[in-house]
PDB file of C-alpha atoms in Angstrom:
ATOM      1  CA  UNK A 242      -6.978   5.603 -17.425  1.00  0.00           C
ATOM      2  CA  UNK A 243      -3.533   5.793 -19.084  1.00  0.00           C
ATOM      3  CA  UNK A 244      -1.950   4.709 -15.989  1.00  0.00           C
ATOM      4  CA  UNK A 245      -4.406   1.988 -15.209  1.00  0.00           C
ATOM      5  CA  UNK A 246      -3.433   0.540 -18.871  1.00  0.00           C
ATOM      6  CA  UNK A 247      -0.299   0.648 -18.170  1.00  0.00           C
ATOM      7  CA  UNK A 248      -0.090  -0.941 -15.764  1.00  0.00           C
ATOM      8  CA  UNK A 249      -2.530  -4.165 -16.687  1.00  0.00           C
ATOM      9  CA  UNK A 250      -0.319  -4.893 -20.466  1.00  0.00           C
ATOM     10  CA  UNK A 251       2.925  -4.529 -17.892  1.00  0.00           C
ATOM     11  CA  UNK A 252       1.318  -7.356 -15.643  1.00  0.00           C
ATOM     12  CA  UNK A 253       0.311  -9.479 -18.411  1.00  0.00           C
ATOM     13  CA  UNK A 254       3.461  -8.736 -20.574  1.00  0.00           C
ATOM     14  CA  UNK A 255       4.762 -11.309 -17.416  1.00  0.00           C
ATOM     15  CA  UNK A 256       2.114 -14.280 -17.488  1.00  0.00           C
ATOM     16  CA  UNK A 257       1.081 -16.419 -20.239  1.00  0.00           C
ATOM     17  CA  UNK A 258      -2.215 -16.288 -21.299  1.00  0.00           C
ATOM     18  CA  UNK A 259      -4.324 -19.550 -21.109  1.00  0.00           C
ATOM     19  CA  UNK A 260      -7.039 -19.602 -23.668  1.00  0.00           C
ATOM     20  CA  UNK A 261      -8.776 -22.319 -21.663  1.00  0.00           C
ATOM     21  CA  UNK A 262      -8.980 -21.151 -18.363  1.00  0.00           C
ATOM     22  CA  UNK A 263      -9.196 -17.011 -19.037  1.00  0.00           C
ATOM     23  CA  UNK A 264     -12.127 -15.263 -18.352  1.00  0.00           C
ATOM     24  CA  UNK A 265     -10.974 -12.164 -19.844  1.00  0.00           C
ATOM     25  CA  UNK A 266     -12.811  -9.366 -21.371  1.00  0.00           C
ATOM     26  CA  UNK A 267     -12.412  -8.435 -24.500  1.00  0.00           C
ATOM     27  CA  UNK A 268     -12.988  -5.288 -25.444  1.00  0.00           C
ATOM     28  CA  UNK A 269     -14.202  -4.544 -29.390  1.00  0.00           C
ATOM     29  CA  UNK A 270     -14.039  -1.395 -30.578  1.00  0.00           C
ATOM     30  CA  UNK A 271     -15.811  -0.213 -33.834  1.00  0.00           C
ATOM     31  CA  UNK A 272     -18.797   2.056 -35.482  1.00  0.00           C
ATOM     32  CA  UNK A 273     -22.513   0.219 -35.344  1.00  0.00           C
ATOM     33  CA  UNK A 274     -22.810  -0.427 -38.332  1.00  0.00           C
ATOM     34  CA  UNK A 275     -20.451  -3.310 -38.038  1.00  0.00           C
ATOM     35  CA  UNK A 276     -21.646  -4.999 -35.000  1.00  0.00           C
ATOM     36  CA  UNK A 277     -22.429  -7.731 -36.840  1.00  0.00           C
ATOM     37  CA  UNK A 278     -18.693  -8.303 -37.593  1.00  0.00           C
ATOM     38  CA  UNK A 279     -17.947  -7.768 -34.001  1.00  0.00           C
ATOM     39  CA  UNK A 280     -20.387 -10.445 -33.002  1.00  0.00           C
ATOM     40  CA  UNK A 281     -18.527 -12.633 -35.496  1.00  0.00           C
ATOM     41  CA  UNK A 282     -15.303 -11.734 -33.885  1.00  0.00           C
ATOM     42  CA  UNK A 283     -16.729 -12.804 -30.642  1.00  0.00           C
ATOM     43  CA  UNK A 284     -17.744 -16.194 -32.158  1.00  0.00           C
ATOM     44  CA  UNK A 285     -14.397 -17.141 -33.565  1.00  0.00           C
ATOM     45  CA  UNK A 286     -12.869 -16.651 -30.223  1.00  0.00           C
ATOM     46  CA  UNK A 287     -15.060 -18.225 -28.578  1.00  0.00           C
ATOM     47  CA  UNK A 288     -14.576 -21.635 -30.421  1.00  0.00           C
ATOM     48  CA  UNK A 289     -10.561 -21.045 -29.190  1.00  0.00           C
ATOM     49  CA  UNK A 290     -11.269 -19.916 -25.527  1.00  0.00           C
ATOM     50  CA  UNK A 291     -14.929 -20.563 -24.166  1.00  0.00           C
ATOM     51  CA  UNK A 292     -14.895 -18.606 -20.809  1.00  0.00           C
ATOM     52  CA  UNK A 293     -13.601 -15.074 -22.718  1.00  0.00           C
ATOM     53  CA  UNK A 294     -16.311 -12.048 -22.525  1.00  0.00           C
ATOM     54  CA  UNK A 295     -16.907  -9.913 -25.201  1.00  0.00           C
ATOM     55  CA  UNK A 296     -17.467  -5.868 -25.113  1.00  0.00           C
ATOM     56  CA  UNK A 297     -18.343  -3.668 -27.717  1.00  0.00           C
ATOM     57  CA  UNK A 298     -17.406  -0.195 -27.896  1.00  0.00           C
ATOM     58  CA  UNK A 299     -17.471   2.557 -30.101  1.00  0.00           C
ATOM     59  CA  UNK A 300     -14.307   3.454 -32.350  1.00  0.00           C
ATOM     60  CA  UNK A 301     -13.448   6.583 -31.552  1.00  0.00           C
ATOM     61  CA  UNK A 302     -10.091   7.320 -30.585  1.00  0.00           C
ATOM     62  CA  UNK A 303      -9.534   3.574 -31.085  1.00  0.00           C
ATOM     63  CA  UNK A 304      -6.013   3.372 -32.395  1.00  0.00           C
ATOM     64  CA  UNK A 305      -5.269   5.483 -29.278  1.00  0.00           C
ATOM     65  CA  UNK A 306      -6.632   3.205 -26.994  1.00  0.00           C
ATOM     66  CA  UNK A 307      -5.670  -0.005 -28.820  1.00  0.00           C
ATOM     67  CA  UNK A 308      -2.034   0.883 -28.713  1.00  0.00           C
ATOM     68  CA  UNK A 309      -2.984   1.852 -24.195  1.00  0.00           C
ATOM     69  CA  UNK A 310      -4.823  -1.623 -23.949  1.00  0.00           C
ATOM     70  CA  UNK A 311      -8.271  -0.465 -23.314  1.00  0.00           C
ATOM     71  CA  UNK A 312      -8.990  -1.980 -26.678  1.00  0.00           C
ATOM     72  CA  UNK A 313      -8.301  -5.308 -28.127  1.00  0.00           C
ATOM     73  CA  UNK A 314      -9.584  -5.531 -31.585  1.00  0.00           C
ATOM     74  CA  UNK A 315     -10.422  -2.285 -33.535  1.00  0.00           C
ATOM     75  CA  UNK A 316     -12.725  -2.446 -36.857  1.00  0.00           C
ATOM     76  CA  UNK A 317     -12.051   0.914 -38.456  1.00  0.00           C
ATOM     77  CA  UNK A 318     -12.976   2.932 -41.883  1.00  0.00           C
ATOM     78  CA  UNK A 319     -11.060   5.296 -43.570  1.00  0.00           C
ATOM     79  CA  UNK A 320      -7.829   5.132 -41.955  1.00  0.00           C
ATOM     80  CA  UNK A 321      -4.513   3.640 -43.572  1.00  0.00           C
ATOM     81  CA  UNK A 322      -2.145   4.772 -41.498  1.00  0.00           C
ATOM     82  CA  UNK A 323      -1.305   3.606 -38.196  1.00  0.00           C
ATOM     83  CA  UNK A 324       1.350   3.234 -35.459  1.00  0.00           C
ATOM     84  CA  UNK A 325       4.441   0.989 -35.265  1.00  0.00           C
ATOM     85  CA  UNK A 326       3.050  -0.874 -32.248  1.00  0.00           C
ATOM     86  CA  UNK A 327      -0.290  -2.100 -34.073  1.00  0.00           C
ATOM     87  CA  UNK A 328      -0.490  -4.687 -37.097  1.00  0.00           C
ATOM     88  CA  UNK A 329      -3.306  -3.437 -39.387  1.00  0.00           C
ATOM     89  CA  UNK A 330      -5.231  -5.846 -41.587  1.00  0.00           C
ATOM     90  CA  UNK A 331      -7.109  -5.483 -44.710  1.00  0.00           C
ATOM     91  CA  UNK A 332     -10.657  -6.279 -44.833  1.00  0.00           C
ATOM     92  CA  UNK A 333     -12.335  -5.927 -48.115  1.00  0.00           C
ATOM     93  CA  UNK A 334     -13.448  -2.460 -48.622  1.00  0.00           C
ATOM     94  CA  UNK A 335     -16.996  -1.085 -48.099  1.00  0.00           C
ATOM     95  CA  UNK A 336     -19.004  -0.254 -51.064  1.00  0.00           C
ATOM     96  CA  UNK A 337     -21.687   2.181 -50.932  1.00  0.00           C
ATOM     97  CA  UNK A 338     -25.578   1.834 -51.973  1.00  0.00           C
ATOM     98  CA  UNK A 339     -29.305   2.979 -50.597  1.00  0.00           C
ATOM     99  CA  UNK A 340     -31.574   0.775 -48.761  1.00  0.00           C
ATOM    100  CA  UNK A 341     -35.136   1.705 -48.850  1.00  0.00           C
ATOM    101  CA  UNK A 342     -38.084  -0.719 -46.840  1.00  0.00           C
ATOM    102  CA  UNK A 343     -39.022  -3.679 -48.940  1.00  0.00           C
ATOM    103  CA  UNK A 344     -41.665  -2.046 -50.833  1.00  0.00           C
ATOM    104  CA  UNK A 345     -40.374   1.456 -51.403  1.00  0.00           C
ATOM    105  CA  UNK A 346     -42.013   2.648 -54.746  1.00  0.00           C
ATOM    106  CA  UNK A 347     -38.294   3.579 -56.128  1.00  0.00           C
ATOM    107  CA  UNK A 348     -37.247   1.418 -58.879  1.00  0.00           C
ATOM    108  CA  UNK A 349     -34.228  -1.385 -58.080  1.00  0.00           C
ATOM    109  CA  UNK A 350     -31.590   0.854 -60.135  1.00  0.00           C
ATOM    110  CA  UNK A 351     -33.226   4.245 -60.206  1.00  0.00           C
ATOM    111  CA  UNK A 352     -32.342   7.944 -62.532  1.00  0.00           C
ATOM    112  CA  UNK A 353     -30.642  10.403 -60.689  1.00  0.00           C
ATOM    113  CA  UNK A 354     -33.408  12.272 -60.962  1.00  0.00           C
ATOM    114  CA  UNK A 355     -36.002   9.764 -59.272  1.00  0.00           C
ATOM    115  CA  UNK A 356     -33.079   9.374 -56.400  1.00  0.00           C
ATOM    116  CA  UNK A 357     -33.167  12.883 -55.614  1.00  0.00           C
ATOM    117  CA  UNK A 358     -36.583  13.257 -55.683  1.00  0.00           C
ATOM    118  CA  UNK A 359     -37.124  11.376 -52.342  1.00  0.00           C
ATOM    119  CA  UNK A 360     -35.969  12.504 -48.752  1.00  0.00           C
ATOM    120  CA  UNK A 361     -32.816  11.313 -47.348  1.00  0.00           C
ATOM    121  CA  UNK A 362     -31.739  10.161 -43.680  1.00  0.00           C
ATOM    122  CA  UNK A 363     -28.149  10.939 -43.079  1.00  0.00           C
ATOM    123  CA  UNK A 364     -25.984  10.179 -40.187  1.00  0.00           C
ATOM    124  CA  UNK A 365     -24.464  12.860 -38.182  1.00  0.00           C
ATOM    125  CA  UNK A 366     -21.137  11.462 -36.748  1.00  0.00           C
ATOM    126  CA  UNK A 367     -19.812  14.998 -35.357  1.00  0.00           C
ATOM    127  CA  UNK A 368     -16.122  14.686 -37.140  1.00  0.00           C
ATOM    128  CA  UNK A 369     -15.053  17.160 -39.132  1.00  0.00           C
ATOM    129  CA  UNK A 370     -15.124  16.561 -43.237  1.00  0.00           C
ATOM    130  CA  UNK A 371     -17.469  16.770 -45.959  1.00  0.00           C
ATOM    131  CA  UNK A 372     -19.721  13.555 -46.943  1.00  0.00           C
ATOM    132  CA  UNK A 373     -18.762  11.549 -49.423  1.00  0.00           C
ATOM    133  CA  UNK A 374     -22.358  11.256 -50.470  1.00  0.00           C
ATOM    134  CA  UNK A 375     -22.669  14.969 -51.347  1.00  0.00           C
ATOM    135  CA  UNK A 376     -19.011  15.529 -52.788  1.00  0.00           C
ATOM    136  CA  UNK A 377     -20.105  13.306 -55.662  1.00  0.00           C
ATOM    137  CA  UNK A 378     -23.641  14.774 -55.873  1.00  0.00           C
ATOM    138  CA  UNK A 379     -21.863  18.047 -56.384  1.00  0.00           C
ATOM    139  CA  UNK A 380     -19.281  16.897 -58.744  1.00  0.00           C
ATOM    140  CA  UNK A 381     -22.945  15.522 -60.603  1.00  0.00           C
ATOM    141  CA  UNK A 382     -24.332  18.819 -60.615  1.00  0.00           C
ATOM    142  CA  UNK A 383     -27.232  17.296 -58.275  1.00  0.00           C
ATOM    143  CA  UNK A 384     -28.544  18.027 -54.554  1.00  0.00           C
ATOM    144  CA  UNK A 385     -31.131  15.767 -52.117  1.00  0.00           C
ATOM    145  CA  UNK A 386     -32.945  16.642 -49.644  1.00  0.00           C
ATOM    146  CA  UNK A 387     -31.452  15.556 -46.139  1.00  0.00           C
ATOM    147  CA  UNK A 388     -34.817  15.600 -43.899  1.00  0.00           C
ATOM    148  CA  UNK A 389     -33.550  13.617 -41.145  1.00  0.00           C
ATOM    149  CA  UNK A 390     -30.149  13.559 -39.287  1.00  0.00           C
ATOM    150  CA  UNK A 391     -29.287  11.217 -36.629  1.00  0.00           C
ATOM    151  CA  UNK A 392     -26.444  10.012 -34.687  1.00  0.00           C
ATOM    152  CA  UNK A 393     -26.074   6.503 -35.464  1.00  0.00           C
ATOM    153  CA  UNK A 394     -26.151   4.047 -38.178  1.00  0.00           C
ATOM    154  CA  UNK A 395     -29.010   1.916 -36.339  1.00  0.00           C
ATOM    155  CA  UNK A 396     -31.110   5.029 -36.119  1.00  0.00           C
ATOM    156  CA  UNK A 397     -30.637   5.268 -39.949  1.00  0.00           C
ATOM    157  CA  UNK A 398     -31.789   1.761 -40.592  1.00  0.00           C
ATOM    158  CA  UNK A 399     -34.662   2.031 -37.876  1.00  0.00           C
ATOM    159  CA  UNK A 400     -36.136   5.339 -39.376  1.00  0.00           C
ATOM    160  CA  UNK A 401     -35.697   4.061 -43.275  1.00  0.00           C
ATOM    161  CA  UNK A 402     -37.467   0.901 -42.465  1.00  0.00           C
ATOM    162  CA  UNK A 403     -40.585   2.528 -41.093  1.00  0.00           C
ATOM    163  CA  UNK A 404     -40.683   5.544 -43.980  1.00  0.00           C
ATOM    164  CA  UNK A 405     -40.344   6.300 -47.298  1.00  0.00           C
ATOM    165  CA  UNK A 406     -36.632   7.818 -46.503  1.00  0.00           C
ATOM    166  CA  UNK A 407     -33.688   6.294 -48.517  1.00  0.00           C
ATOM    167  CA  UNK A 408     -30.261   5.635 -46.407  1.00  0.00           C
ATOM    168  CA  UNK A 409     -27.378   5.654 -48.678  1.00  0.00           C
ATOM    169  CA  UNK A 410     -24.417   4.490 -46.880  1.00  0.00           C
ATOM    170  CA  UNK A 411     -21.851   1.068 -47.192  1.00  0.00           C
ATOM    171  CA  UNK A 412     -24.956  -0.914 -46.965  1.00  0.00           C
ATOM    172  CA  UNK A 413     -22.358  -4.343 -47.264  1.00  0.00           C
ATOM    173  CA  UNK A 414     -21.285  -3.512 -43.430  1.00  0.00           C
ATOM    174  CA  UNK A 415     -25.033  -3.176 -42.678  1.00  0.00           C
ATOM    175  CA  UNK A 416     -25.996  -6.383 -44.172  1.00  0.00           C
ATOM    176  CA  UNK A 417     -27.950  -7.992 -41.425  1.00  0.00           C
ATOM    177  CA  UNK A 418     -28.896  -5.496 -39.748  1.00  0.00           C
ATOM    178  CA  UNK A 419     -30.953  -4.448 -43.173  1.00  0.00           C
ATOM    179  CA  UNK A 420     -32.190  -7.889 -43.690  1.00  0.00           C
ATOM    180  CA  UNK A 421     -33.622  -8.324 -40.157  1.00  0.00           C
ATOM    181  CA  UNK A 422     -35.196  -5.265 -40.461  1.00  0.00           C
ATOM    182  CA  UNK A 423     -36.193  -6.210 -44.464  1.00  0.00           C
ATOM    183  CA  UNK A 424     -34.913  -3.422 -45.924  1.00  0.00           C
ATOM    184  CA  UNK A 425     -33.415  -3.879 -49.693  1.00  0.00           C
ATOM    185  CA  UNK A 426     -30.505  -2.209 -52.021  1.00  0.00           C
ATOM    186  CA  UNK A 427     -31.182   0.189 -54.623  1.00  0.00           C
ATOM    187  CA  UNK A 428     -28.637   1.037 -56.871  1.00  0.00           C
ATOM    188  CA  UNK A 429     -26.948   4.327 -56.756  1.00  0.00           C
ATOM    189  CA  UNK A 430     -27.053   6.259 -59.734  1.00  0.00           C
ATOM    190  CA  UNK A 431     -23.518   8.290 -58.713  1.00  0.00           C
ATOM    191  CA  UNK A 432     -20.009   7.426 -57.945  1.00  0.00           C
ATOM    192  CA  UNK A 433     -18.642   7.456 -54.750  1.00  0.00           C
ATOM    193  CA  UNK A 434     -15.223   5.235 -53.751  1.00  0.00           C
ATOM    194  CA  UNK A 435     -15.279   2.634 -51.935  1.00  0.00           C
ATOM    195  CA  UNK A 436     -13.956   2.786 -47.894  1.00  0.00           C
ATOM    196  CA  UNK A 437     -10.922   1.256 -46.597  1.00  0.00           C
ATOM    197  CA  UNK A 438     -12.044  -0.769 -44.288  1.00  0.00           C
ATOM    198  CA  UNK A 439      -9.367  -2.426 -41.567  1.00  0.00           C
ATOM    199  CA  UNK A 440      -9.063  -4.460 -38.335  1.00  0.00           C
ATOM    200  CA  UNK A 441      -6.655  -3.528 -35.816  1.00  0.00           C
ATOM    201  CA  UNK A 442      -4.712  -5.204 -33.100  1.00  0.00           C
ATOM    202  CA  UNK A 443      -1.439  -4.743 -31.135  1.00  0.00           C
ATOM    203  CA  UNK A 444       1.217  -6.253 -32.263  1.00  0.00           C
ATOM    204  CA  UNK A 445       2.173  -9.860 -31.734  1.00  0.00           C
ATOM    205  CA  UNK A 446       5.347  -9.292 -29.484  1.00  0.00           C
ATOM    206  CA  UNK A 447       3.376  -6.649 -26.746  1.00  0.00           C
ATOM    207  CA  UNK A 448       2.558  -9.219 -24.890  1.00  0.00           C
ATOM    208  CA  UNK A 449       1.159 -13.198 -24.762  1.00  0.00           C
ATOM    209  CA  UNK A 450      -2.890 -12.491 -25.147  1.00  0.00           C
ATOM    210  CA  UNK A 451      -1.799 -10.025 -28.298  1.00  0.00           C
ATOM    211  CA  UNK A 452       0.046 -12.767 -29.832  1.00  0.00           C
ATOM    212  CA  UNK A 453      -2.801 -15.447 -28.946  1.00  0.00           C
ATOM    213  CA  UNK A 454      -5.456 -12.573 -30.532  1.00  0.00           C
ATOM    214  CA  UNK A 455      -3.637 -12.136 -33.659  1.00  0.00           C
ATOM    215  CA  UNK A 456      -3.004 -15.968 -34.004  1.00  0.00           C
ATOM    216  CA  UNK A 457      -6.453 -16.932 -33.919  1.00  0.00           C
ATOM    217  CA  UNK A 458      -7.721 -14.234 -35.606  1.00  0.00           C
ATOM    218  CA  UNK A 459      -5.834 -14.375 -38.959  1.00  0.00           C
ATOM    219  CA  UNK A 460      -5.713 -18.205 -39.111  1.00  0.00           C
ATOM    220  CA  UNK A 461      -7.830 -18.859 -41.616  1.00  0.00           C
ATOM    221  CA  UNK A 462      -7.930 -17.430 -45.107  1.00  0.00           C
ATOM    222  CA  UNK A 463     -10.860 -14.860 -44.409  1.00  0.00           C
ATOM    223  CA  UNK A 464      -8.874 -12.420 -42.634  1.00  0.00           C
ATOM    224  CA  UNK A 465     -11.154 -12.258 -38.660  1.00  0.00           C
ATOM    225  CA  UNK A 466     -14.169 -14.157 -40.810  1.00  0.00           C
ATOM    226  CA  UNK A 467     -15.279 -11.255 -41.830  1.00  0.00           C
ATOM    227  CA  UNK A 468     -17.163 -12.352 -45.318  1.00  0.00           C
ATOM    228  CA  UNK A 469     -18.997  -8.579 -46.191  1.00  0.00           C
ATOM    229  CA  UNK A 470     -21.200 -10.192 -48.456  1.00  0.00           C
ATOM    230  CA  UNK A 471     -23.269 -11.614 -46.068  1.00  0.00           C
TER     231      UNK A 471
END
């Protein structure tokens, strides 16, 4: 796959790329939870070249695979530091709250106390680290209940929408994909930091599509269109 990568940005490096005539695939790499900003990635390139593809991905190991070409655009969390051959850009960072289903019994800005008193769905990425979510809990002298793990954000929003569960996570990435499924923000009664949140592309001089990407991308003030309070 290395090879293979290699290989295409070498080939390309040589031709021009010709937003109106390419039907390339680009390839999208970022958590779930922010498929709705990949989907608007996919719509601002589309109004610049009309016969580009769009594939979404998953993040991990994206800065690897950016920097090999296998990935195009990567949406990441977390992460500030990066490699010479990729430009990152700041995106505004992800603040954290709990959705519950529309009519959840929990009060709009609940005690800590009522908070903890209901069960929790938590998502279960597999990297190593402690959650934010229970670092502060244990800096408030406070526990929850965790009765549900699952492996993706969508599973988080699926299960708290059908259940009296409450999701805390950076519910301002998971904007539509709560309102579609009519779930609304509670207040959380700790304080956890807000995420870095960044997109990711190679830089402009790797090759001519790199340099059209990060052209189009960043021309306009909101940095990839990415408005997070949507």
């Amino acid at each position: 796959a290395n090879l293979l990568g290699e290989v295409v940005s070498l080939v390309e490096s040589g031709t021009t790329f010709d937003p109106s005539t390419s039907p390339r695939e680009v390839v999208v790499a970022a958590p779930d939870i922010c498929f709705g900003h990949v989907l608007r990635v996919g719509q601002r390139l589309a109004k610049a070249a009309p016969r580009l593809r769009l594939r979404s991905t998953g993040a991990s190991n994206g800065v690897d695979r950016l920097v090999r070409g296998e990935v195009d655009v990567l949406l990441t969390l977390y992460r500030d530091r990066f490699p010479a051959a990729v430009t990152a850009h700041k995106l505004p960072n992800a603040h954290w709250s709990t959705l519950v289903r529309q009519d959840h019994p929990i009060k709009a800005t609940p005690t800590l106390d009522e908070w903890a008193q209901y069960d929790h769905v938590q998502v279960h990425t597999g990297k190593a680290g402690r959650s934010p979510i229970n670092d502060a809990l244990a800096v408030a002298g406070a526990d929850r209940r965790v009765a549900l793990k699952v492996d993706t954000f969508l599973c988080a929003l699926h299960a708290t929408a059908s259940s009296d569960l409450l999701f805390t996570t950076m519910a301002d990435l998971a904007g539509e994909h709560a309102s579609r499924l009519g779930l609304r923000r509670v207040a959380l009664p700790i304080d956890v930091s807000p995420v870095p949140f960044r997109a990711v592309l190679r830089n402009r001089s790797s090759d001519s599509f790199s340099n059209w990407l990060q052209t189009t991308l960043t021309a306009e003030e909101d940095v990839f269109g990415l408005d997070l309070s949507r």
